[in-house]
Amino acid sequence: MHKGKLILLLNASPRVGGNTDIVLEKIRQTIGGRARVTKIDINNLNFKPCQVCGGCDRDECCILQDDLRPIYKEIIESDAIVFGSPIYFGSLTAQAKMLIDRMQPFWLAKIRKGKTDIKRKKGFLILIAAAAKNEFFENAKQIVRLFFQVINTQYCGELLFAKIDRKGEILDFPGLEKQVARIALAALSD
């Protein structure tokens, strides 16, 4: 374990202090000082969805000047990413999809130009749903798997919580601390 590692926590929940936020904070606390941890609350960013303008095809980066500019750098430099989202209408939140759709520059660099110079990293997924429908989880997982593939991230683990709806209800989930520790330690490992 190296203190120089960067663990990126991406929170796609719009609910401050909600269940997704709680799990990501527990992961941050478990990691402690063993790595640098950056938590990004996507809902607090000021950015537009992809405009399909073609600018990233010309310039190899998104031409929109907004809050996602520094996030690209965080993604590139990270050693592990923990992506957390509640399930809304059977999938990821709108905030999650907006961020993922803006990864088009990475996709184009990889597919059209053959660039694979983004550092290989580990990826973990946290999903929390009020319903217990496997197809909701599978739908969200497929989107995040593709996102991870585009940013050169190996899908290494997940925590899926069903029948969790009320704000803070995740704290009553049996074995939460053990599951959080498993993800945090896996993100830290070489």
Short mmCIF file of N, CA and C in Angstrom, two decimals:
data_model
loop_
_atom_site.label_atom_id
_atom_site.label_comp_id
_atom_site.label_asym_id
_atom_site.label_seq_id
_atom_site.Cartn_x
_atom_site.Cartn_y
_atom_site.Cartn_z
N MET A 1 0.84 -1.17 0.00
CA MET A 1 0.00 0.00 0.00
C MET A 1 0.88 1.24 0.00
N HIS A 2 0.52 2.19 -0.86
CA HIS A 2 1.33 3.38 -1.03
C HIS A 2 0.49 4.63 -0.78
N LYS A 3 1.04 5.58 -0.04
CA LYS A 3 0.34 6.83 0.20
C LYS A 3 0.21 7.64 -1.07
N GLY A 4 1.03 7.33 -2.07
CA GLY A 4 0.97 8.04 -3.33
C GLY A 4 -0.19 7.64 -4.22
N LYS A 5 -0.91 6.61 -3.86
CA LYS A 5 -2.04 6.17 -4.67
C LYS A 5 -3.17 7.19 -4.60
N LEU A 6 -3.89 7.30 -5.70
CA LEU A 6 -5.06 8.17 -5.74
C LEU A 6 -6.30 7.30 -5.95
N ILE A 7 -7.21 7.37 -5.00
CA ILE A 7 -8.49 6.67 -5.08
C ILE A 7 -9.55 7.73 -5.36
N LEU A 8 -10.27 7.57 -6.45
CA LEU A 8 -11.29 8.52 -6.86
C LEU A 8 -12.67 7.95 -6.53
N LEU A 9 -13.42 8.67 -5.72
CA LEU A 9 -14.79 8.29 -5.36
C LEU A 9 -15.74 9.17 -6.15
N LEU A 10 -16.55 8.57 -7.01
CA LEU A 10 -17.51 9.32 -7.82
C LEU A 10 -18.91 9.06 -7.27
N ASN A 11 -19.52 10.10 -6.75
CA ASN A 11 -20.85 10.00 -6.16
C ASN A 11 -21.88 10.54 -7.15
N ALA A 12 -22.71 9.65 -7.69
CA ALA A 12 -23.72 10.04 -8.68
C ALA A 12 -25.08 10.31 -8.05
N SER A 13 -25.15 10.34 -6.75
CA SER A 13 -26.42 10.61 -6.08
C SER A 13 -26.63 12.11 -5.90
N PRO A 14 -27.84 12.59 -6.16
CA PRO A 14 -28.12 13.99 -5.89
C PRO A 14 -28.47 14.26 -4.42
N ARG A 15 -28.66 13.19 -3.64
CA ARG A 15 -29.11 13.34 -2.25
C ARG A 15 -27.91 13.46 -1.31
N VAL A 16 -27.69 14.66 -0.80
CA VAL A 16 -26.60 14.91 0.14
C VAL A 16 -26.86 14.12 1.42
N GLY A 17 -25.84 13.38 1.87
CA GLY A 17 -25.99 12.58 3.07
C GLY A 17 -26.89 11.37 2.88
N GLY A 18 -27.16 11.04 1.64
CA GLY A 18 -27.99 9.87 1.35
C GLY A 18 -27.19 8.58 1.45
N ASN A 19 -27.81 7.49 1.10
CA ASN A 19 -27.21 6.17 1.28
C ASN A 19 -25.94 5.97 0.46
N THR A 20 -25.93 6.43 -0.78
CA THR A 20 -24.73 6.31 -1.61
C THR A 20 -23.60 7.14 -1.01
N ASP A 21 -23.92 8.36 -0.60
CA ASP A 21 -22.95 9.25 0.02
C ASP A 21 -22.38 8.62 1.29
N ILE A 22 -23.23 7.99 2.08
CA ILE A 22 -22.79 7.34 3.33
C ILE A 22 -21.80 6.23 3.04
N VAL A 23 -22.10 5.37 2.07
CA VAL A 23 -21.20 4.26 1.74
C VAL A 23 -19.86 4.78 1.24
N LEU A 24 -19.89 5.78 0.37
CA LEU A 24 -18.62 6.33 -0.14
C LEU A 24 -17.82 6.99 0.97
N GLU A 25 -18.47 7.67 1.89
CA GLU A 25 -17.76 8.27 3.02
C GLU A 25 -17.14 7.19 3.91
N LYS A 26 -17.84 6.09 4.09
CA LYS A 26 -17.29 4.98 4.89
C LYS A 26 -16.05 4.39 4.19
N ILE A 27 -16.08 4.32 2.88
CA ILE A 27 -14.91 3.84 2.14
C ILE A 27 -13.75 4.82 2.34
N ARG A 28 -14.04 6.11 2.25
CA ARG A 28 -13.01 7.13 2.47
C ARG A 28 -12.40 6.99 3.87
N GLN A 29 -13.24 6.82 4.87
CA GLN A 29 -12.77 6.68 6.25
C GLN A 29 -11.93 5.42 6.43
N THR A 30 -12.33 4.34 5.79
CA THR A 30 -11.59 3.08 5.89
C THR A 30 -10.22 3.21 5.25
N ILE A 31 -10.15 3.90 4.14
CA ILE A 31 -8.85 4.12 3.47
C ILE A 31 -7.97 5.00 4.35
N GLY A 32 -8.57 5.97 5.00
CA GLY A 32 -7.82 6.85 5.90
C GLY A 32 -6.65 7.51 5.19
N GLY A 33 -5.49 7.52 5.84
CA GLY A 33 -4.30 8.15 5.29
C GLY A 33 -3.45 7.24 4.44
N ARG A 34 -3.96 6.06 4.11
CA ARG A 34 -3.15 5.11 3.33
C ARG A 34 -3.08 5.43 1.85
N ALA A 35 -3.88 6.40 1.41
CA ALA A 35 -3.87 6.85 0.01
C ALA A 35 -4.49 8.23 -0.04
N ARG A 36 -4.26 8.91 -1.13
CA ARG A 36 -4.98 10.16 -1.38
C ARG A 36 -6.37 9.78 -1.88
N VAL A 37 -7.38 10.41 -1.33
CA VAL A 37 -8.75 10.12 -1.74
C VAL A 37 -9.39 11.43 -2.20
N THR A 38 -9.95 11.39 -3.40
CA THR A 38 -10.71 12.53 -3.90
C THR A 38 -12.14 12.06 -4.11
N LYS A 39 -13.08 12.75 -3.48
CA LYS A 39 -14.50 12.43 -3.65
C LYS A 39 -15.13 13.53 -4.46
N ILE A 40 -15.81 13.14 -5.51
CA ILE A 40 -16.47 14.10 -6.39
C ILE A 40 -17.97 13.82 -6.35
N ASP A 41 -18.72 14.82 -5.93
CA ASP A 41 -20.17 14.75 -5.96
C ASP A 41 -20.62 15.32 -7.30
N ILE A 42 -20.97 14.43 -8.20
CA ILE A 42 -21.28 14.83 -9.57
C ILE A 42 -22.39 15.88 -9.61
N ASN A 43 -23.35 15.77 -8.72
CA ASN A 43 -24.47 16.71 -8.69
C ASN A 43 -24.03 18.15 -8.41
N ASN A 44 -22.88 18.33 -7.77
CA ASN A 44 -22.38 19.67 -7.46
C ASN A 44 -21.59 20.29 -8.60
N LEU A 45 -21.33 19.51 -9.65
CA LEU A 45 -20.56 20.03 -10.78
C LEU A 45 -21.48 20.81 -11.72
N ASN A 46 -20.93 21.83 -12.33
CA ASN A 46 -21.66 22.61 -13.32
C ASN A 46 -21.14 22.21 -14.69
N PHE A 47 -21.88 21.32 -15.36
CA PHE A 47 -21.45 20.88 -16.68
C PHE A 47 -22.65 20.52 -17.54
N LYS A 48 -22.44 20.60 -18.84
CA LYS A 48 -23.48 20.25 -19.81
C LYS A 48 -23.34 18.79 -20.20
N PRO A 49 -24.42 18.20 -20.65
CA PRO A 49 -24.29 16.86 -21.24
C PRO A 49 -23.56 16.97 -22.58
N CYS A 50 -23.11 15.84 -23.08
CA CYS A 50 -22.43 15.81 -24.38
C CYS A 50 -23.31 16.49 -25.43
N GLN A 51 -22.70 17.36 -26.23
CA GLN A 51 -23.42 18.10 -27.27
C GLN A 51 -23.25 17.47 -28.66
N VAL A 52 -22.52 16.37 -28.75
CA VAL A 52 -22.25 15.68 -30.02
C VAL A 52 -21.80 16.69 -31.07
N CYS A 53 -20.88 17.55 -30.66
CA CYS A 53 -20.41 18.63 -31.53
C CYS A 53 -19.23 18.20 -32.41
N GLY A 54 -18.59 17.09 -32.06
CA GLY A 54 -17.44 16.63 -32.82
C GLY A 54 -16.13 17.28 -32.41
N GLY A 55 -16.17 18.18 -31.46
CA GLY A 55 -14.96 18.87 -31.03
C GLY A 55 -13.90 17.93 -30.47
N CYS A 56 -14.33 16.91 -29.74
CA CYS A 56 -13.34 16.00 -29.15
C CYS A 56 -12.70 15.11 -30.21
N ASP A 57 -13.34 14.97 -31.35
CA ASP A 57 -12.74 14.21 -32.44
C ASP A 57 -11.59 14.99 -33.06
N ARG A 58 -11.72 16.29 -33.08
CA ARG A 58 -10.66 17.15 -33.63
C ARG A 58 -9.55 17.39 -32.62
N ASP A 59 -9.94 17.69 -31.38
CA ASP A 59 -8.98 18.15 -30.38
C ASP A 59 -8.55 17.10 -29.37
N GLU A 60 -9.11 15.90 -29.42
CA GLU A 60 -8.81 14.81 -28.49
C GLU A 60 -9.14 15.16 -27.04
N CYS A 61 -9.93 16.18 -26.83
CA CYS A 61 -10.46 16.48 -25.51
C CYS A 61 -11.79 17.19 -25.72
N CYS A 62 -12.60 17.19 -24.71
CA CYS A 62 -13.88 17.87 -24.81
C CYS A 62 -13.63 19.37 -24.88
N ILE A 63 -14.29 20.02 -25.81
CA ILE A 63 -14.06 21.46 -25.99
C ILE A 63 -14.92 22.30 -25.05
N LEU A 64 -15.87 21.67 -24.36
CA LEU A 64 -16.70 22.43 -23.44
C LEU A 64 -15.87 22.86 -22.23
N GLN A 65 -15.94 24.11 -21.90
CA GLN A 65 -15.18 24.67 -20.78
C GLN A 65 -16.09 24.70 -19.55
N ASP A 66 -16.07 23.61 -18.78
CA ASP A 66 -16.93 23.54 -17.60
C ASP A 66 -16.24 22.71 -16.52
N ASP A 67 -16.99 22.34 -15.51
CA ASP A 67 -16.41 21.67 -14.34
C ASP A 67 -15.87 20.27 -14.62
N LEU A 68 -16.13 19.70 -15.79
CA LEU A 68 -15.58 18.37 -16.07
C LEU A 68 -14.12 18.41 -16.49
N ARG A 69 -13.63 19.55 -16.91
CA ARG A 69 -12.22 19.66 -17.33
C ARG A 69 -11.26 19.06 -16.30
N PRO A 70 -11.29 19.48 -15.03
CA PRO A 70 -10.36 18.88 -14.05
C PRO A 70 -10.70 17.43 -13.70
N ILE A 71 -11.92 17.01 -13.93
CA ILE A 71 -12.32 15.63 -13.62
C ILE A 71 -11.62 14.66 -14.58
N TYR A 72 -11.45 15.06 -15.82
CA TYR A 72 -10.71 14.22 -16.78
C TYR A 72 -9.32 13.90 -16.24
N LYS A 73 -8.67 14.91 -15.71
CA LYS A 73 -7.32 14.72 -15.16
C LYS A 73 -7.35 13.77 -13.97
N GLU A 74 -8.33 13.92 -13.09
CA GLU A 74 -8.47 13.04 -11.92
C GLU A 74 -8.66 11.59 -12.38
N ILE A 75 -9.47 11.40 -13.39
CA ILE A 75 -9.70 10.05 -13.91
C ILE A 75 -8.41 9.46 -14.46
N ILE A 76 -7.68 10.23 -15.22
CA ILE A 76 -6.42 9.76 -15.82
C ILE A 76 -5.41 9.39 -14.74
N GLU A 77 -5.29 10.22 -13.71
CA GLU A 77 -4.26 10.02 -12.68
C GLU A 77 -4.63 9.01 -11.60
N SER A 78 -5.89 8.64 -11.50
CA SER A 78 -6.32 7.76 -10.41
C SER A 78 -5.77 6.34 -10.56
N ASP A 79 -5.63 5.68 -9.42
CA ASP A 79 -5.21 4.28 -9.38
C ASP A 79 -6.40 3.35 -9.20
N ALA A 80 -7.48 3.88 -8.64
CA ALA A 80 -8.71 3.12 -8.46
C ALA A 80 -9.87 4.11 -8.47
N ILE A 81 -11.00 3.64 -8.98
CA ILE A 81 -12.22 4.43 -9.00
C ILE A 81 -13.32 3.63 -8.33
N VAL A 82 -14.02 4.28 -7.41
CA VAL A 82 -15.22 3.70 -6.80
C VAL A 82 -16.38 4.57 -7.25
N PHE A 83 -17.24 3.98 -8.05
CA PHE A 83 -18.37 4.70 -8.65
C PHE A 83 -19.63 4.31 -7.91
N GLY A 84 -20.31 5.27 -7.29
CA GLY A 84 -21.52 4.98 -6.54
C GLY A 84 -22.73 5.68 -7.11
N SER A 85 -23.83 4.94 -7.22
CA SER A 85 -25.06 5.52 -7.73
C SER A 85 -26.27 4.81 -7.14
N PRO A 86 -27.31 5.57 -6.81
CA PRO A 86 -28.58 4.92 -6.54
C PRO A 86 -29.18 4.49 -7.87
N ILE A 87 -30.13 3.59 -7.81
CA ILE A 87 -30.87 3.17 -9.00
C ILE A 87 -32.11 4.05 -9.11
N TYR A 88 -32.21 4.75 -10.24
CA TYR A 88 -33.40 5.56 -10.53
C TYR A 88 -34.02 5.03 -11.81
N PHE A 89 -35.28 4.71 -11.77
CA PHE A 89 -36.00 4.20 -12.93
C PHE A 89 -35.25 3.08 -13.64
N GLY A 90 -34.72 2.17 -12.85
CA GLY A 90 -34.10 0.97 -13.39
C GLY A 90 -32.70 1.15 -13.93
N SER A 91 -32.04 2.24 -13.60
CA SER A 91 -30.69 2.46 -14.11
C SER A 91 -29.94 3.45 -13.22
N LEU A 92 -28.83 3.96 -13.76
CA LEU A 92 -28.05 4.97 -13.07
C LEU A 92 -28.81 6.30 -13.05
N THR A 93 -28.36 7.21 -12.20
CA THR A 93 -28.96 8.54 -12.15
C THR A 93 -28.61 9.33 -13.42
N ALA A 94 -29.36 10.40 -13.64
CA ALA A 94 -29.07 11.29 -14.77
C ALA A 94 -27.68 11.90 -14.62
N GLN A 95 -27.29 12.19 -13.38
CA GLN A 95 -25.96 12.77 -13.14
C GLN A 95 -24.87 11.80 -13.60
N ALA A 96 -25.04 10.52 -13.30
CA ALA A 96 -24.08 9.50 -13.71
C ALA A 96 -23.99 9.42 -15.23
N LYS A 97 -25.14 9.37 -15.87
CA LYS A 97 -25.16 9.26 -17.33
C LYS A 97 -24.55 10.49 -18.00
N MET A 98 -24.82 11.67 -17.45
CA MET A 98 -24.21 12.87 -18.04
C MET A 98 -22.69 12.79 -17.99
N LEU A 99 -22.15 12.38 -16.86
CA LEU A 99 -20.70 12.26 -16.73
C LEU A 99 -20.17 11.20 -17.70
N ILE A 100 -20.80 10.04 -17.72
CA ILE A 100 -20.32 8.95 -18.58
C ILE A 100 -20.40 9.36 -20.05
N ASP A 101 -21.47 10.01 -20.44
CA ASP A 101 -21.59 10.43 -21.84
C ASP A 101 -20.50 11.42 -22.24
N ARG A 102 -19.96 12.15 -21.28
CA ARG A 102 -18.90 13.10 -21.57
C ARG A 102 -17.52 12.44 -21.63
N MET A 103 -17.46 11.12 -21.55
CA MET A 103 -16.19 10.41 -21.69
C MET A 103 -15.87 10.11 -23.16
N GLN A 104 -16.63 10.70 -24.05
CA GLN A 104 -16.42 10.50 -25.49
C GLN A 104 -14.98 10.75 -25.94
N PRO A 105 -14.26 11.75 -25.40
CA PRO A 105 -12.86 11.92 -25.83
C PRO A 105 -12.00 10.68 -25.57
N PHE A 106 -12.22 10.01 -24.43
CA PHE A 106 -11.47 8.78 -24.14
C PHE A 106 -11.83 7.68 -25.14
N TRP A 107 -13.11 7.58 -25.42
CA TRP A 107 -13.61 6.57 -26.37
C TRP A 107 -13.00 6.79 -27.74
N LEU A 108 -13.03 8.02 -28.22
CA LEU A 108 -12.50 8.30 -29.55
C LEU A 108 -10.99 8.07 -29.62
N ALA A 109 -10.28 8.47 -28.58
CA ALA A 109 -8.83 8.26 -28.55
C ALA A 109 -8.51 6.77 -28.62
N LYS A 110 -9.30 5.97 -27.94
CA LYS A 110 -9.05 4.53 -27.88
C LYS A 110 -9.47 3.82 -29.17
N ILE A 111 -10.66 4.10 -29.62
CA ILE A 111 -11.22 3.38 -30.77
C ILE A 111 -10.68 3.89 -32.10
N ARG A 112 -10.71 5.18 -32.31
CA ARG A 112 -10.32 5.72 -33.61
C ARG A 112 -8.83 5.92 -33.77
N LYS A 113 -8.17 6.23 -32.67
CA LYS A 113 -6.75 6.57 -32.78
C LYS A 113 -5.84 5.51 -32.17
N GLY A 114 -6.43 4.48 -31.55
CA GLY A 114 -5.65 3.39 -30.99
C GLY A 114 -4.86 3.76 -29.76
N LYS A 115 -5.17 4.87 -29.12
CA LYS A 115 -4.43 5.30 -27.94
C LYS A 115 -4.90 4.52 -26.71
N THR A 116 -3.96 3.97 -26.00
CA THR A 116 -4.28 3.26 -24.76
C THR A 116 -3.31 3.70 -23.66
N ASP A 117 -3.00 4.98 -23.65
CA ASP A 117 -2.00 5.49 -22.71
C ASP A 117 -2.58 5.91 -21.36
N ILE A 118 -3.86 5.69 -21.15
CA ILE A 118 -4.43 5.98 -19.84
C ILE A 118 -3.99 4.87 -18.89
N LYS A 119 -3.46 5.27 -17.75
CA LYS A 119 -2.98 4.31 -16.75
C LYS A 119 -4.07 3.31 -16.40
N ARG A 120 -3.68 2.03 -16.36
CA ARG A 120 -4.61 0.96 -15.96
C ARG A 120 -4.95 1.12 -14.49
N LYS A 121 -6.21 0.97 -14.17
CA LYS A 121 -6.67 1.16 -12.79
C LYS A 121 -7.73 0.14 -12.44
N LYS A 122 -8.08 0.10 -11.16
CA LYS A 122 -9.13 -0.79 -10.67
C LYS A 122 -10.42 0.00 -10.55
N GLY A 123 -11.53 -0.69 -10.78
CA GLY A 123 -12.83 -0.04 -10.66
C GLY A 123 -13.78 -0.85 -9.81
N PHE A 124 -14.56 -0.14 -9.02
CA PHE A 124 -15.53 -0.76 -8.13
C PHE A 124 -16.85 0.00 -8.26
N LEU A 125 -17.93 -0.72 -8.09
CA LEU A 125 -19.25 -0.14 -8.26
C LEU A 125 -20.09 -0.34 -7.01
N ILE A 126 -20.76 0.73 -6.60
CA ILE A 126 -21.70 0.69 -5.48
C ILE A 126 -23.07 1.08 -6.06
N LEU A 127 -24.05 0.19 -5.93
CA LEU A 127 -25.41 0.49 -6.38
C LEU A 127 -26.37 0.27 -5.23
N ILE A 128 -27.31 1.20 -5.08
CA ILE A 128 -28.29 1.10 -4.01
C ILE A 128 -29.67 1.33 -4.62
N ALA A 129 -30.58 0.39 -4.35
CA ALA A 129 -31.92 0.47 -4.95
C ALA A 129 -33.01 0.23 -3.92
N ALA A 130 -34.12 0.90 -4.11
CA ALA A 130 -35.29 0.67 -3.26
C ALA A 130 -35.94 -0.66 -3.63
N ALA A 131 -35.89 -1.00 -4.90
CA ALA A 131 -36.47 -2.25 -5.38
C ALA A 131 -35.43 -3.37 -5.33
N ALA A 132 -35.91 -4.58 -5.41
CA ALA A 132 -35.01 -5.74 -5.44
C ALA A 132 -35.14 -6.41 -6.80
N LYS A 133 -34.86 -5.66 -7.84
CA LYS A 133 -34.98 -6.17 -9.21
C LYS A 133 -33.59 -6.32 -9.81
N ASN A 134 -33.23 -7.55 -10.06
CA ASN A 134 -31.91 -7.85 -10.60
C ASN A 134 -31.67 -7.14 -11.93
N GLU A 135 -32.70 -7.02 -12.76
CA GLU A 135 -32.51 -6.38 -14.07
C GLU A 135 -32.12 -4.90 -13.93
N PHE A 136 -32.54 -4.23 -12.85
CA PHE A 136 -32.12 -2.85 -12.62
C PHE A 136 -30.61 -2.80 -12.36
N PHE A 137 -30.14 -3.70 -11.50
CA PHE A 137 -28.71 -3.75 -11.20
C PHE A 137 -27.91 -4.11 -12.46
N GLU A 138 -28.38 -5.10 -13.22
CA GLU A 138 -27.66 -5.53 -14.42
C GLU A 138 -27.57 -4.41 -15.44
N ASN A 139 -28.65 -3.66 -15.61
CA ASN A 139 -28.64 -2.54 -16.54
C ASN A 139 -27.57 -1.52 -16.14
N ALA A 140 -27.58 -1.12 -14.88
CA ALA A 140 -26.59 -0.13 -14.40
C ALA A 140 -25.17 -0.68 -14.50
N LYS A 141 -24.99 -1.95 -14.15
CA LYS A 141 -23.65 -2.55 -14.22
C LYS A 141 -23.09 -2.53 -15.63
N GLN A 142 -23.92 -2.80 -16.62
CA GLN A 142 -23.44 -2.83 -18.00
C GLN A 142 -22.94 -1.45 -18.44
N ILE A 143 -23.65 -0.41 -18.03
CA ILE A 143 -23.23 0.95 -18.38
C ILE A 143 -21.90 1.28 -17.72
N VAL A 144 -21.75 0.94 -16.45
CA VAL A 144 -20.51 1.25 -15.74
C VAL A 144 -19.36 0.38 -16.27
N ARG A 145 -19.63 -0.86 -16.61
CA ARG A 145 -18.58 -1.70 -17.20
C ARG A 145 -18.03 -1.07 -18.48
N LEU A 146 -18.90 -0.55 -19.32
CA LEU A 146 -18.45 0.11 -20.54
C LEU A 146 -17.66 1.38 -20.22
N PHE A 147 -18.17 2.16 -19.27
CA PHE A 147 -17.44 3.35 -18.81
C PHE A 147 -16.04 2.97 -18.35
N PHE A 148 -15.93 1.95 -17.52
CA PHE A 148 -14.63 1.51 -17.04
C PHE A 148 -13.73 1.04 -18.18
N GLN A 149 -14.30 0.32 -19.12
CA GLN A 149 -13.51 -0.16 -20.26
C GLN A 149 -12.92 1.02 -21.04
N VAL A 150 -13.72 2.04 -21.24
CA VAL A 150 -13.28 3.21 -22.00
C VAL A 150 -12.13 3.93 -21.29
N ILE A 151 -12.17 3.98 -19.96
CA ILE A 151 -11.12 4.70 -19.22
C ILE A 151 -10.04 3.76 -18.68
N ASN A 152 -9.90 2.59 -19.31
CA ASN A 152 -8.85 1.63 -19.01
C ASN A 152 -8.89 1.17 -17.54
N THR A 153 -10.07 0.79 -17.10
CA THR A 153 -10.29 0.41 -15.71
C THR A 153 -10.86 -1.01 -15.65
N GLN A 154 -10.22 -1.84 -14.87
CA GLN A 154 -10.66 -3.22 -14.70
C GLN A 154 -11.77 -3.27 -13.65
N TYR A 155 -12.91 -3.87 -14.00
CA TYR A 155 -14.02 -4.02 -13.07
C TYR A 155 -13.62 -5.07 -12.04
N CYS A 156 -13.42 -4.62 -10.80
CA CYS A 156 -12.85 -5.50 -9.78
C CYS A 156 -13.79 -5.87 -8.64
N GLY A 157 -14.94 -5.25 -8.56
CA GLY A 157 -15.85 -5.61 -7.48
C GLY A 157 -17.03 -4.68 -7.40
N GLU A 158 -17.98 -5.11 -6.60
CA GLU A 158 -19.21 -4.33 -6.48
C GLU A 158 -19.88 -4.59 -5.13
N LEU A 159 -20.67 -3.63 -4.73
CA LEU A 159 -21.58 -3.78 -3.61
C LEU A 159 -22.95 -3.40 -4.12
N LEU A 160 -23.89 -4.32 -4.03
CA LEU A 160 -25.25 -4.09 -4.50
C LEU A 160 -26.19 -4.19 -3.31
N PHE A 161 -26.92 -3.11 -3.06
CA PHE A 161 -27.83 -3.07 -1.92
C PHE A 161 -29.26 -2.88 -2.44
N ALA A 162 -30.14 -3.82 -2.11
CA ALA A 162 -31.54 -3.75 -2.52
C ALA A 162 -32.41 -3.47 -1.30
N LYS A 163 -33.60 -2.95 -1.58
CA LYS A 163 -34.59 -2.63 -0.55
C LYS A 163 -34.06 -1.60 0.46
N ILE A 164 -33.27 -0.65 -0.05
CA ILE A 164 -32.77 0.46 0.76
C ILE A 164 -33.31 1.73 0.12
N ASP A 165 -34.14 2.46 0.83
CA ASP A 165 -34.77 3.63 0.24
C ASP A 165 -34.67 4.87 1.13
N ARG A 166 -35.08 4.75 2.36
CA ARG A 166 -35.10 5.87 3.29
C ARG A 166 -33.68 6.39 3.51
N LYS A 167 -33.53 7.70 3.55
CA LYS A 167 -32.22 8.32 3.77
C LYS A 167 -31.62 7.81 5.08
N GLY A 168 -30.40 7.28 4.98
CA GLY A 168 -29.70 6.74 6.14
C GLY A 168 -30.01 5.28 6.44
N GLU A 169 -30.92 4.70 5.72
CA GLU A 169 -31.32 3.31 5.96
C GLU A 169 -30.17 2.33 5.76
N ILE A 170 -29.20 2.69 4.95
CA ILE A 170 -28.05 1.82 4.70
C ILE A 170 -27.29 1.51 5.99
N LEU A 171 -27.36 2.39 6.95
CA LEU A 171 -26.65 2.18 8.21
C LEU A 171 -27.17 0.98 8.98
N ASP A 172 -28.38 0.53 8.67
CA ASP A 172 -28.97 -0.65 9.31
C ASP A 172 -28.67 -1.94 8.56
N PHE A 173 -27.95 -1.84 7.44
CA PHE A 173 -27.68 -3.02 6.62
C PHE A 173 -26.67 -3.93 7.33
N PRO A 174 -27.02 -5.19 7.55
CA PRO A 174 -26.10 -6.11 8.25
C PRO A 174 -24.81 -6.32 7.47
N GLY A 175 -23.70 -6.21 8.15
CA GLY A 175 -22.40 -6.45 7.53
C GLY A 175 -21.88 -5.32 6.68
N LEU A 176 -22.47 -4.14 6.80
CA LEU A 176 -22.05 -3.00 5.97
C LEU A 176 -20.57 -2.70 6.15
N GLU A 177 -20.12 -2.61 7.38
CA GLU A 177 -18.72 -2.25 7.64
C GLU A 177 -17.75 -3.24 7.00
N LYS A 178 -18.07 -4.51 7.07
CA LYS A 178 -17.21 -5.55 6.49
C LYS A 178 -17.16 -5.43 4.97
N GLN A 179 -18.31 -5.17 4.36
CA GLN A 179 -18.35 -5.04 2.90
C GLN A 179 -17.60 -3.79 2.44
N VAL A 180 -17.78 -2.70 3.15
CA VAL A 180 -17.07 -1.46 2.83
C VAL A 180 -15.56 -1.67 2.95
N ALA A 181 -15.14 -2.32 4.02
CA ALA A 181 -13.71 -2.59 4.22
C ALA A 181 -13.14 -3.44 3.09
N ARG A 182 -13.91 -4.40 2.61
CA ARG A 182 -13.46 -5.26 1.52
C ARG A 182 -13.17 -4.43 0.26
N ILE A 183 -14.06 -3.51 -0.07
CA ILE A 183 -13.87 -2.67 -1.25
C ILE A 183 -12.69 -1.71 -1.05
N ALA A 184 -12.63 -1.08 0.12
CA ALA A 184 -11.55 -0.13 0.40
C ALA A 184 -10.19 -0.80 0.32
N LEU A 185 -10.06 -1.97 0.92
CA LEU A 185 -8.77 -2.68 0.90
C LEU A 185 -8.41 -3.16 -0.49
N ALA A 186 -9.40 -3.57 -1.26
CA ALA A 186 -9.13 -4.00 -2.64
C ALA A 186 -8.68 -2.80 -3.48
N ALA A 187 -9.25 -1.63 -3.24
CA ALA A 187 -8.84 -0.44 -3.98
C ALA A 187 -7.40 -0.05 -3.64
N LEU A 188 -6.98 -0.31 -2.42
CA LEU A 188 -5.63 0.03 -1.97
C LEU A 188 -4.57 -0.97 -2.44
N SER A 189 -4.97 -2.19 -2.66
CA SER A 189 -3.99 -3.24 -2.96
C SER A 189 -3.35 -3.06 -4.33
N ASP A 190 -2.15 -3.62 -4.47
CA ASP A 190 -1.44 -3.55 -5.76
C ASP A 190 -1.92 -4.62 -6.70
#
